[in-house]
XYZ file of C-alpha atoms in Angstrom:
712
model
C -16.857 23.009 -20.871
C -14.780 19.663 -21.842
C -11.974 18.804 -24.271
C -11.567 14.909 -23.763
C -9.744 13.078 -25.893
C -6.997 15.903 -26.637
C -4.306 12.753 -26.936
C -1.206 12.709 -24.731
C 1.095 13.223 -27.389
C -0.253 15.075 -29.617
C 1.391 17.613 -32.210
C 0.546 20.745 -30.891
C 0.945 24.271 -32.891
C 2.843 27.495 -31.853
C 3.038 27.715 -28.153
C 4.953 23.627 -28.858
C 6.714 24.448 -31.000
C 8.632 27.323 -29.084
C 9.888 24.483 -26.810
C 12.414 22.538 -29.683
C 14.544 21.104 -26.120
C 10.938 19.314 -24.616
C 9.382 18.428 -28.165
C 11.613 15.873 -29.066
C 10.952 14.117 -26.005
C 8.236 11.264 -26.439
C 4.951 11.200 -24.100
C 3.902 8.317 -23.885
C 0.576 7.165 -24.714
C 0.108 5.519 -20.848
C 2.627 7.759 -18.697
C -0.095 8.331 -16.008
C -0.987 4.696 -16.184
C -3.283 2.249 -16.692
C -4.796 1.980 -13.175
C -8.956 2.535 -14.649
C -11.598 3.003 -11.794
C -14.865 0.621 -12.926
C -16.646 4.702 -12.097
C -14.610 4.502 -15.470
C -14.573 1.553 -17.200
C -12.585 1.571 -20.397
C -14.979 -0.442 -22.796
C -14.153 0.089 -25.613
C -10.154 -0.284 -25.603
C -10.563 -3.153 -23.161
C -13.022 -4.969 -26.244
C -10.440 -3.165 -29.183
C -7.063 -4.331 -27.775
C -8.246 -7.371 -26.893
C -10.072 -7.981 -28.786
C -13.238 -9.858 -26.518
C -16.748 -7.981 -25.388
C -15.731 -6.041 -21.992
C -19.578 -5.174 -21.036
C -20.714 -3.714 -17.699
C -21.614 -7.271 -16.690
C -17.972 -7.883 -17.282
C -17.259 -5.145 -15.081
C -19.559 -5.522 -12.625
C -18.077 -9.672 -12.391
C -14.859 -7.981 -12.138
C -15.283 -5.728 -9.680
C -18.284 -8.184 -7.622
C -15.573 -10.804 -7.218
C -12.334 -8.573 -5.621
C -12.328 -7.181 -2.188
C -10.671 -4.513 -0.204
C -8.844 -6.250 3.009
C -6.814 -3.789 4.690
C -3.480 -2.642 3.093
C -4.300 -5.365 -0.262
C -6.656 -6.878 -2.533
C -8.010 -10.235 -2.604
C -10.728 -12.377 -4.370
C -13.902 -14.670 -3.273
C -12.289 -18.296 -5.486
C -16.009 -20.618 -4.335
C -19.522 -19.714 -4.038
C -19.293 -20.205 -0.413
C -17.189 -17.468 0.714
C -13.389 -18.747 0.367
C -11.115 -16.180 -1.115
C -8.332 -16.011 -1.117
C -4.856 -13.491 -1.147
C -1.157 -13.356 -0.676
C 0.351 -14.222 2.497
C 2.440 -10.877 3.298
C -0.993 -9.269 3.580
C -2.210 -11.666 6.213
C 1.766 -12.147 8.177
C -0.593 -9.999 11.052
C -3.560 -11.940 11.365
C -2.256 -15.218 11.072
C -0.475 -14.407 13.834
C -3.155 -13.452 15.673
C -4.621 -16.906 16.270
C -1.659 -18.171 17.188
C -2.368 -19.773 20.214
C 0.136 -20.820 23.336
C 3.040 -22.451 21.932
C 2.130 -21.723 18.121
C 4.568 -20.022 15.488
C 1.540 -19.994 12.545
C 3.802 -17.347 10.587
C 6.379 -19.997 10.683
C 4.826 -23.058 10.767
C 2.316 -22.373 8.091
C -0.854 -23.170 9.168
C -4.308 -26.056 7.684
C -8.008 -25.989 8.964
C -8.414 -29.635 7.386
C -12.191 -28.776 8.678
C -14.418 -25.962 8.592
C -14.914 -25.919 12.659
C -11.146 -25.845 12.660
C -10.895 -22.289 10.252
C -10.068 -19.850 13.164
C -11.943 -16.197 13.550
C -9.145 -13.302 12.734
C -9.829 -10.870 15.289
C -10.661 -6.580 14.090
C -10.412 -8.240 10.904
C -12.572 -7.529 7.364
C -13.209 -7.478 3.696
C -14.976 -5.010 1.766
C -16.475 -5.366 -1.861
C -17.516 -2.535 -3.679
C -21.121 -2.767 -4.242
C -21.958 0.084 -5.884
C -19.944 3.534 -6.749
C -21.576 7.312 -7.824
C -19.499 10.388 -9.222
C -20.983 13.307 -6.474
C -17.669 15.700 -7.996
C -21.063 18.341 -9.210
C -22.099 18.043 -6.004
C -18.915 18.838 -4.018
C -17.674 21.448 -6.155
C -21.059 22.455 -5.548
C -20.027 23.311 -2.063
C -16.475 23.604 -2.857
C -16.966 26.961 -5.107
C -18.781 28.936 -2.649
C -16.175 28.762 -0.205
C -13.440 31.276 -1.053
C -11.113 30.378 1.942
C -9.104 26.920 2.396
C -10.585 26.818 5.656
C -14.027 27.111 4.571
C -13.273 24.773 1.310
C -12.252 22.008 3.965
C -14.979 22.657 5.941
C -17.363 22.774 3.080
C -15.992 19.719 1.444
C -16.329 17.613 4.822
C -19.933 18.777 5.271
C -20.793 17.807 1.487
C -19.278 14.422 2.182
C -21.590 13.919 5.190
C -24.477 14.756 3.440
C -23.998 12.172 0.670
C -22.936 9.590 2.993
C -26.131 9.811 4.972
C -27.650 9.550 2.112
C -25.867 6.663 -0.439
C -26.253 4.845 3.596
C -29.904 4.818 3.689
C -30.476 4.088 -0.119
C -28.480 0.725 1.079
C -29.464 0.430 4.515
C -30.644 -2.909 3.471
C -26.910 -4.284 4.012
C -27.009 -2.962 7.139
C -24.327 -2.689 9.554
C -22.249 -3.553 6.965
C -22.750 -0.114 4.752
C -19.772 2.151 4.602
C -19.290 5.294 2.706
C -16.202 6.355 1.821
C -15.675 9.561 -1.046
C -12.149 9.636 -2.661
C -10.788 12.453 -4.527
C -9.357 11.288 -8.354
C -7.073 13.714 -9.687
C -5.720 14.979 -7.399
C -9.346 16.163 -5.353
C -10.104 17.316 -9.392
C -12.998 14.511 -9.217
C -14.722 12.715 -6.757
C -16.332 9.602 -6.134
C -18.186 7.505 -3.692
C -17.639 4.291 -3.240
C -20.363 1.632 -1.216
C -18.601 -1.081 0.126
C -20.108 -3.959 1.966
C -17.802 -4.849 4.791
C -17.299 -8.486 5.632
C -16.378 -8.361 9.248
C -16.066 -12.627 9.738
C -13.217 -13.548 7.939
C -11.277 -16.808 9.066
C -7.545 -18.234 8.724
C -8.047 -21.233 6.391
C -4.500 -21.786 4.900
C -0.916 -20.481 4.984
C 2.304 -21.546 3.872
C 5.637 -21.072 5.376
C 7.682 -17.902 5.872
C 10.234 -19.508 4.121
C 7.937 -20.066 1.360
C 6.014 -17.304 1.438
C 9.443 -14.776 1.885
C 11.858 -17.326 -0.069
C 14.516 -15.243 -1.527
C 14.405 -12.887 1.239
C 14.759 -8.791 0.883
C 17.811 -9.628 -1.549
C 14.846 -10.471 -3.725
C 12.410 -7.687 -2.575
C 11.134 -6.239 -5.740
C 13.549 -8.342 -7.755
C 12.834 -11.070 -10.677
C 13.225 -13.668 -11.524
C 11.476 -14.805 -8.499
C 10.428 -17.548 -6.370
C 8.417 -17.199 -3.500
C 5.070 -19.467 -3.393
C 3.377 -16.126 -1.396
C -0.629 -17.372 -0.749
C -2.816 -17.720 1.994
C -6.942 -18.798 1.850
C -9.084 -17.576 4.659
C -12.933 -17.852 4.448
C -15.977 -14.950 5.216
C -18.531 -16.057 7.019
C -22.110 -14.654 6.686
C -24.181 -12.049 10.168
C -25.451 -16.045 10.202
C -22.293 -17.451 11.494
C -22.367 -19.853 8.096
C -19.509 -19.777 5.585
C -20.813 -16.300 2.757
C -22.618 -17.791 -0.092
C -21.416 -15.985 -3.103
C -22.959 -15.914 -6.693
C -19.714 -13.544 -7.475
C -16.006 -15.592 -7.321
C -13.624 -16.431 -9.893
C -12.782 -19.523 -11.276
C -8.971 -21.099 -10.985
C -7.653 -21.587 -14.382
C -6.095 -25.318 -14.981
C -4.435 -23.964 -17.837
C -2.408 -20.811 -16.333
C -1.446 -18.630 -19.171
C 1.363 -18.354 -21.680
C 3.420 -15.563 -22.787
C 2.110 -12.694 -25.186
C -1.440 -13.633 -23.343
C -3.391 -10.833 -21.948
C -4.488 -10.149 -17.613
C -6.406 -8.040 -16.059
C -5.582 -7.571 -12.508
C -7.855 -5.753 -10.471
C -7.352 -4.433 -6.757
C -6.796 -0.638 -4.781
C -3.468 -0.167 -5.531
C -2.014 3.038 -3.456
C -1.147 6.961 -3.582
C 0.932 7.582 -6.297
C 2.770 11.086 -7.488
C 2.271 10.346 -11.479
C 0.549 13.638 -11.358
C 2.798 15.690 -9.447
C 4.251 18.484 -11.612
C 7.914 18.977 -12.050
C 8.461 20.942 -9.113
C 7.245 18.089 -6.698
C 9.391 16.122 -8.333
C 11.966 17.675 -7.704
C 11.867 19.301 -4.461
C 10.964 15.206 -3.729
C 14.093 14.366 -5.239
C 16.309 16.474 -3.875
C 15.048 16.292 -0.177
C 11.836 14.598 0.838
C 12.961 10.970 -0.698
C 16.474 11.317 0.634
C 15.193 12.058 4.512
C 12.583 9.333 3.982
C 15.684 6.991 2.737
C 18.229 7.820 5.685
C 14.814 6.913 7.842
C 14.159 3.796 6.885
C 18.046 2.973 6.843
C 18.670 3.837 10.226
C 15.123 2.007 11.721
C 15.778 -1.111 9.588
C 19.685 -1.038 11.097
C 18.258 -1.060 14.364
C 15.807 -3.091 14.262
C 18.648 -5.881 13.020
C 20.368 -4.862 15.237
C 18.353 -6.008 18.191
C 17.023 -8.986 16.825
C 20.551 -10.186 15.665
C 21.279 -9.496 19.260
C 18.444 -11.453 20.788
C 16.960 -13.702 18.246
C 15.485 -16.121 20.997
C 13.572 -12.698 22.754
C 9.923 -13.256 22.911
C 9.075 -10.317 20.805
C 12.141 -11.252 18.713
C 9.281 -12.342 16.295
C 6.652 -9.690 16.073
C 10.354 -6.760 15.843
C 11.504 -9.199 12.825
C 7.409 -8.951 11.376
C 8.366 -5.383 11.461
C 12.114 -5.142 10.073
C 10.725 -7.125 6.909
C 7.918 -3.988 6.333
C 10.635 -1.717 7.115
C 13.081 -3.368 4.930
C 10.544 -3.326 2.512
C 9.695 0.492 2.195
C 13.241 1.592 2.360
C 13.650 -0.333 -1.372
C 10.425 1.155 -2.017
C 12.106 4.629 -1.966
C 15.408 3.506 -2.477
C 13.970 2.983 -5.512
C 12.137 5.644 -6.530
C 14.508 8.089 -5.582
C 16.960 6.524 -8.562
C 13.327 6.845 -10.168
C 13.599 10.762 -9.517
C 17.420 10.797 -10.829
C 16.930 9.860 -14.174
C 17.220 11.837 -16.204
C 15.121 10.243 -19.009
C 12.504 10.316 -16.352
C 12.170 13.754 -15.440
C 12.653 14.686 -19.525
C 9.310 13.095 -20.182
C 7.001 14.211 -17.330
C 8.534 17.859 -18.295
C 7.586 17.692 -21.903
C 3.973 16.427 -20.722
C 3.796 18.943 -18.142
C 4.140 21.358 -21.624
C 1.962 20.147 -23.296
C -0.536 20.634 -20.422
C 0.330 24.033 -19.948
C -0.011 24.674 -23.693
C -3.438 22.893 -23.848
C -5.044 25.160 -20.950
C -3.242 27.992 -22.567
C -4.618 27.345 -26.577
C -8.717 28.171 -24.410
C -9.438 31.189 -22.923
C -12.016 29.860 -20.399
C -9.501 26.909 -19.329
C -6.424 29.766 -19.262
C -8.140 32.168 -16.635
C -9.063 30.339 -14.467
C -6.219 26.931 -14.506
C -3.050 29.566 -15.821
C -0.137 30.295 -13.170
C -1.188 27.166 -11.380
C 2.288 25.253 -11.992
C 4.189 28.568 -10.899
C 1.736 28.847 -7.518
C 2.723 24.756 -7.414
C 6.383 25.970 -8.006
C 6.329 28.645 -5.088
C 4.795 26.463 -2.680
C 8.204 24.798 -2.987
C 10.957 26.834 -2.813
C 8.263 27.516 1.309
C 8.892 23.146 1.909
C 12.701 23.871 0.774
C 13.108 26.377 3.477
C 11.152 23.871 5.958
C 13.094 20.591 4.656
C 16.049 20.486 7.862
C 12.424 20.412 10.546
C 10.472 18.309 8.037
C 13.091 15.439 8.521
C 14.567 15.821 12.283
C 10.283 15.097 13.075
C 9.176 12.394 9.900
C 7.538 10.057 11.562
C 7.692 10.991 14.733
C 5.352 9.613 17.300
C 5.054 6.148 14.978
C 4.216 3.546 17.458
C 6.623 0.665 17.413
C 9.028 2.736 15.479
C 9.897 5.196 17.779
C 10.993 4.427 21.970
C 7.721 4.091 24.159
C 9.898 6.160 26.257
C 9.461 9.265 23.508
C 5.921 8.361 23.145
C 5.978 8.269 26.645
C 7.328 11.930 27.053
C 4.921 13.482 24.013
C 1.880 12.100 26.807
C 3.265 13.531 30.003
C 3.945 16.877 28.317
C 0.240 17.194 27.916
C -1.018 15.393 30.537
C 0.756 18.128 32.464
C -0.285 20.738 30.729
C -3.692 19.960 31.146
C -3.622 19.549 34.180
C -1.501 22.413 34.378
C -3.477 24.667 33.608
C -6.719 23.308 34.961
C -8.718 21.462 32.335
C -11.494 20.202 32.330
C -11.523 17.119 34.905
C -12.784 15.234 31.410
C -9.676 16.006 29.379
C -6.636 15.106 32.371
C -8.407 12.324 32.680
C -8.571 10.833 28.965
C -4.860 12.060 28.641
C -3.652 10.567 31.454
C -5.542 6.715 30.790
C -3.270 7.653 26.932
C -0.162 8.135 28.719
C -0.228 4.896 30.983
C -1.643 3.071 28.113
C 1.232 3.079 26.579
C 3.682 -0.444 26.483
C 7.078 -0.992 26.039
C 8.908 -2.214 23.560
C 11.981 -4.311 24.832
C 14.467 -1.997 26.514
C 17.603 -2.739 24.076
C 15.152 -2.233 20.965
C 13.641 1.203 22.580
C 17.735 2.575 23.236
C 18.011 1.765 19.741
C 15.036 3.855 19.043
C 15.565 7.277 21.013
C 19.175 6.725 19.427
C 18.266 7.486 16.502
C 16.035 10.137 16.852
C 18.341 12.074 18.824
C 21.194 11.456 16.025
C 17.505 12.426 13.747
C 17.601 16.041 15.633
C 21.993 16.564 14.766
C 21.507 15.072 11.211
C 19.314 17.405 9.809
C 18.831 20.429 12.091
C 22.788 20.346 12.888
C 25.221 20.395 15.666
C 24.162 23.641 16.932
C 20.405 24.140 16.901
C 19.309 24.682 20.392
C 16.955 20.792 20.264
C 20.506 18.655 19.243
C 22.247 21.069 22.632
C 18.809 19.490 24.845
C 18.966 16.601 22.786
C 22.272 15.198 22.950
C 24.075 16.980 26.143
C 27.298 17.218 24.215
C 27.234 13.303 23.861
C 26.983 11.301 21.965
C 23.459 9.761 20.297
C 23.858 6.453 21.722
C 25.458 7.998 24.868
C 22.625 10.719 25.058
C 19.941 7.897 24.576
C 21.498 5.665 27.509
C 21.435 8.685 29.611
C 18.748 9.623 29.201
C 15.972 6.029 29.803
C 18.370 6.223 32.783
C 17.280 9.603 34.551
C 14.176 9.107 33.831
C 11.061 7.921 35.160
C 9.201 7.850 31.528
C 11.491 4.873 30.956
C 8.969 1.575 31.726
C 5.275 1.861 31.665
C 5.631 0.342 35.349
C 7.677 3.639 36.516
C 5.014 5.236 35.086
C 2.469 4.347 36.954
C 3.184 4.715 40.052
C 5.026 8.397 39.052
C 1.702 9.086 38.151
C -0.635 7.545 40.612
C 2.306 9.682 43.807
C 1.700 13.020 41.424
C 6.094 12.725 41.207
C 5.736 12.912 37.565
C 7.428 16.325 36.781
C 8.632 18.424 34.036
C 11.762 18.424 36.043
C 12.330 14.979 34.746
C 14.830 14.819 31.582
C 12.120 13.227 29.204
C 10.026 16.010 30.004
C 13.118 18.345 29.899
C 13.775 17.330 25.494
C 10.023 17.290 24.565
C 9.751 20.801 26.538
C 12.633 21.705 24.223
C 11.944 19.827 21.215
C 7.277 20.706 21.184
C 8.232 24.656 20.033
C 10.791 23.437 17.658
C 7.893 21.269 16.035
C 4.962 23.249 16.692
C 6.221 26.260 15.173
C 6.884 24.101 12.054
C 3.362 22.474 11.766
C 2.562 26.438 12.157
C 4.306 26.789 8.700
C 3.421 23.467 7.373
C -0.316 23.563 7.488
C -0.506 26.203 5.613
C 1.592 25.059 2.923
C 0.119 21.720 2.482
C -3.607 23.350 2.253
C -2.327 25.341 -0.441
C -0.674 22.770 -2.381
C -3.045 20.470 -2.060
C -6.183 22.979 -3.263
C -4.088 23.740 -6.293
C -3.459 20.249 -6.781
C -7.551 19.749 -7.525
C -7.517 22.596 -9.095
C -4.825 21.237 -11.422
C -6.531 17.690 -11.675
C -9.533 20.039 -12.755
C -7.862 21.446 -15.784
C -6.252 17.603 -16.786
C -9.558 16.261 -16.794
C -11.030 19.124 -18.538
C -8.306 18.614 -21.289
C -8.063 15.293 -21.340
C -11.467 13.792 -19.695
C -11.550 10.112 -19.079
C -8.315 9.395 -21.425
C -6.133 9.401 -18.776
C -7.130 7.213 -15.555
C -6.824 9.366 -11.660
C -3.628 7.899 -9.566
C -3.829 5.026 -7.427
C -5.559 6.283 -4.484
C -5.797 2.487 -2.663
C -9.877 2.672 -4.361
C -10.642 -0.037 -6.839
C -8.737 -0.269 -10.298
C -8.722 -2.350 -12.962
C -5.498 -2.413 -14.980
C -4.832 -4.223 -18.605
C -1.294 -6.109 -19.102
C -0.141 -8.691 -21.409
C 2.471 -11.760 -20.349
C 6.322 -10.561 -21.225
C 9.637 -11.649 -20.414
C 12.466 -8.510 -20.256
C 15.562 -8.142 -20.939
C 18.009 -6.824 -17.737
C 21.263 -7.208 -16.459
C 22.712 -8.300 -19.413
C 19.955 -11.022 -19.895
C 16.001 -11.798 -20.626
C 14.380 -12.833 -17.696
C 11.806 -15.333 -18.671
C 7.849 -14.760 -19.111
C 7.363 -17.117 -15.802
C 10.104 -19.132 -13.494
C 9.483 -22.350 -12.676
C 9.835 -25.023 -8.718
C 13.332 -26.097 -10.444
C 14.297 -22.960 -9.428
C 13.497 -23.367 -6.294
C 15.514 -26.230 -5.863
C 19.073 -24.493 -7.468
C 18.287 -20.780 -5.602
C 18.849 -23.862 -1.944
C 21.103 -26.092 -3.234
C 23.656 -22.886 -4.731
C 22.409 -20.588 -0.680
C 21.951 -23.168 1.202
C 20.751 -24.385 5.276
C 20.638 -20.761 7.414
C 19.994 -18.588 4.685
C 17.163 -16.493 2.505
C 16.497 -19.047 0.079
C 15.981 -21.940 2.621
C 13.640 -24.069 2.533
C 10.892 -24.921 5.314
C 11.064 -29.249 5.852
C 8.102 -30.300 4.218
C 10.102 -28.428 1.563
C 13.293 -30.458 1.994
C 12.649 -33.273 -0.353
C 10.020 -32.921 -3.056
C 6.574 -35.616 -2.724
C 5.812 -38.113 -5.389
C 4.463 -36.543 -7.874
C 5.223 -33.394 -7.631
C 6.260 -30.985 -10.938
C 9.079 -29.256 -10.368
C 8.476 -28.119 -14.534
C 4.735 -26.495 -12.824
C 4.678 -22.076 -12.900
C 5.444 -21.126 -9.760
C 5.866 -17.067 -10.553
C 5.154 -14.829 -13.969
C 5.500 -11.134 -15.100
C 2.872 -9.267 -17.232
C 3.121 -5.308 -18.210
C -0.211 -4.772 -15.976
C 0.356 -1.566 -13.749
C 0.367 -2.016 -9.747
C 1.248 -0.478 -6.769
C 1.645 -0.758 -3.427
C -1.554 -2.125 -2.158
C -2.436 -4.499 -5.405
C -0.777 -7.042 -3.303
C -2.746 -9.922 -3.027
C -5.462 -8.684 -6.555
C -6.228 -11.160 -8.447
C -5.039 -12.226 -12.387
C -8.068 -12.781 -14.023
C -8.059 -13.534 -17.998
C -11.096 -11.663 -20.335
C -13.108 -14.847 -19.342
C -12.577 -13.688 -15.453
C -10.705 -17.208 -14.872
C -8.612 -16.637 -12.036
C -4.630 -17.062 -12.633
C -2.728 -15.349 -10.247
C -2.221 -13.381 -6.978
C -0.246 -10.043 -7.809
C 2.603 -9.943 -5.109
C 5.476 -7.124 -6.224
C 7.053 -5.581 -9.045
C 10.727 -5.577 -10.220
C 13.076 -2.916 -9.536
C 12.414 -1.026 -13.222
C 8.823 -1.169 -12.240
C 9.750 1.868 -8.168
C 9.512 4.402 -10.874
C 5.366 3.568 -10.732
C 5.507 6.315 -8.628
C 5.899 9.149 -11.027
C 5.044 7.427 -14.903
C 4.344 4.089 -15.907
C 6.962 2.541 -18.121
C 5.349 -1.216 -19.593
C 8.678 -0.826 -21.381
C 11.086 -1.574 -17.996
C 8.169 -2.462 -15.571
C 6.715 -5.282 -14.486
C 3.915 -6.807 -11.487
C 4.932 -10.379 -10.285
C 2.860 -12.372 -9.883
C 2.323 -16.361 -8.124
C 0.891 -18.558 -10.618
C -2.286 -20.083 -9.886
C -1.008 -23.795 -10.886
C 1.633 -23.689 -8.457
C -0.523 -22.406 -5.464
C -3.016 -26.013 -6.994
C -0.057 -28.034 -7.151
C 1.464 -27.518 -3.675
C -1.979 -27.826 -2.055
C -2.674 -31.161 -3.809
C 1.157 -32.315 -3.584
C 2.955 -31.262 -0.394
C 0.541 -29.778 1.960
C -2.304 -32.454 0.920
C -5.551 -29.825 1.489
C -7.308 -32.055 -1.324
C -10.496 -29.311 0.824
C -9.097 -26.694 -0.680
C -8.868 -28.127 -3.889
C -11.983 -29.956 -4.769
C -14.156 -26.975 -3.476
C -12.643 -23.787 -6.155
C -11.870 -26.992 -8.834
C -15.969 -28.221 -7.589
C -17.544 -25.311 -6.452
C -18.680 -27.361 -3.405
C -18.348 -26.400 0.492
C -16.447 -29.701 2.102
C -17.118 -29.470 5.657
C -14.280 -32.479 6.664
C -10.811 -33.370 4.913
C -12.464 -37.718 4.577
C -15.660 -36.028 2.664
C -13.130 -34.166 0.060
C -11.022 -37.360 -0.120
C -14.415 -39.736 -0.397
C -14.997 -36.940 -2.885
C -11.691 -37.505 -4.981
C -11.832 -41.266 -5.236
């Protein structure tokens, strides 16, 4: 039985009155957010709240015009496959199409003809063509299993059957079909998403990094903001021609004003709004501080390298990695601040008490779900006991942020164990190949990353731990890392290749000695952590089922990188004793440049140093709204009720970092690039008339000359 429609914030009966302290805290209607799914479209709410007819056809057009790209979102803006997204979403893709001597991330790119559009390797764009609620089918399998292991097996088998069936149903898409099953409400519901995947995607236009990242790390997660964060790509069909599509967003010429409603369509990443208070307290006390420390130390290492080696060929990639780590550090720091906010925890606690009271009020729910919160709290006690090794091994083995020496040592340990243990020859050969495929980081950077991993052991496990003794040998982390690199054949890919070929790689290598001490500690941690993780996942799924039974679709699920639509209003806000405006203009770009000067994070690309004739500095550049966005929403189209594109989501303000746990529209804002800024810069600064004419007329122009002739 479901109890849909029991509103959050509803006054409760006797059970609620027994909690006078909690009852004084106001729980907001949308504390769990507004990340609405397309399978449960909030048609009635949109229609009643914003005064337009939110029909099924409206939602379908919005869904088919939006796209998911790796880690981000995008949208079609012409019937010829032209799509727009954030520059920072495709920074790696831009670098991947560099030709000898080019630095397109820095210089920008414009394909002035169709033939100059460059195919991006290993890139794709997914269009959601269908979605099915498959909850009953999955639960029918899960509810027959009586252990966590059996439930995992049952889940995988049911997923396989569903994916096969839906792939056959959509066989007309051929090799383009992708079926993904995603758990909503922490596994309280399941939906099967059928995507059409486009793999021929080409770069059309990209601004310079200085304009996309204007303000640098200091401006990240802040507002007012002045970033021109956009890029254009094009999807090509299987015939090699630009894709013809009936679904796309036209760009608005009017833009938005304060008070206007916008709908942001994209793929928000995993949030933790449905976590229990016990889980949030564990994150506040241990796991999030550990992650902040990890990102702090790795960012320092990356910056130390590229500051000392600005002209090194690897410096660009290291700088891009530093930008990513810096973004993560600021995000986790904001999450930690939110978790330490007693008002937020009080609201979460009040909502939890309300849910518990509703479960207790209905015997059929209480019997199955009544002690879930207590069981989840008990899991957190176990996690606290494992917090030290969890911090010591955080992100262990992550390529690009882990020493290549340590990566090789871990791979070599598996290889030697298999070889000496008389494993199958094909297994030994595969492990050997994996070891030899590990490339080299710059030696100076490798030393810095190795130093930080050794320091992790001491910081988390303590100086007296056996692993710390082996790792440091009585030295400080920097000296220990230097000695390890000097004494191990695994310090470079070349010396590793020789040692493997000559058979001289042995367990006596100092890096192997370190890994031999590391593996038992890590394995024991994983042995204890795995059942906790599996049990917590099962309990969270049960709590999700309970929550859905109580609130139904009135409470949207957490973010899950699945397609969502969220609503908000363009609105400034009070901050730092003043008021942030609803939008900024290009005047602010030149004010920041003049105030901070060349060589700073507010430096300008050369073509922007002098505004061209006809360029109106009053043009809106960035604007904010109350829409509920999160990581993964970068590049998301912001559209009007008429589905006209008015902006591209690219960030949140610092107050919005609490959205990992709670949606507070009075504090947080999402930040968007205004389409008026996109059009003005393309037209007056970049002379990219071929793009402007395409999204204005809906016609495809193969050359700039052809577009210019049409303009005349």
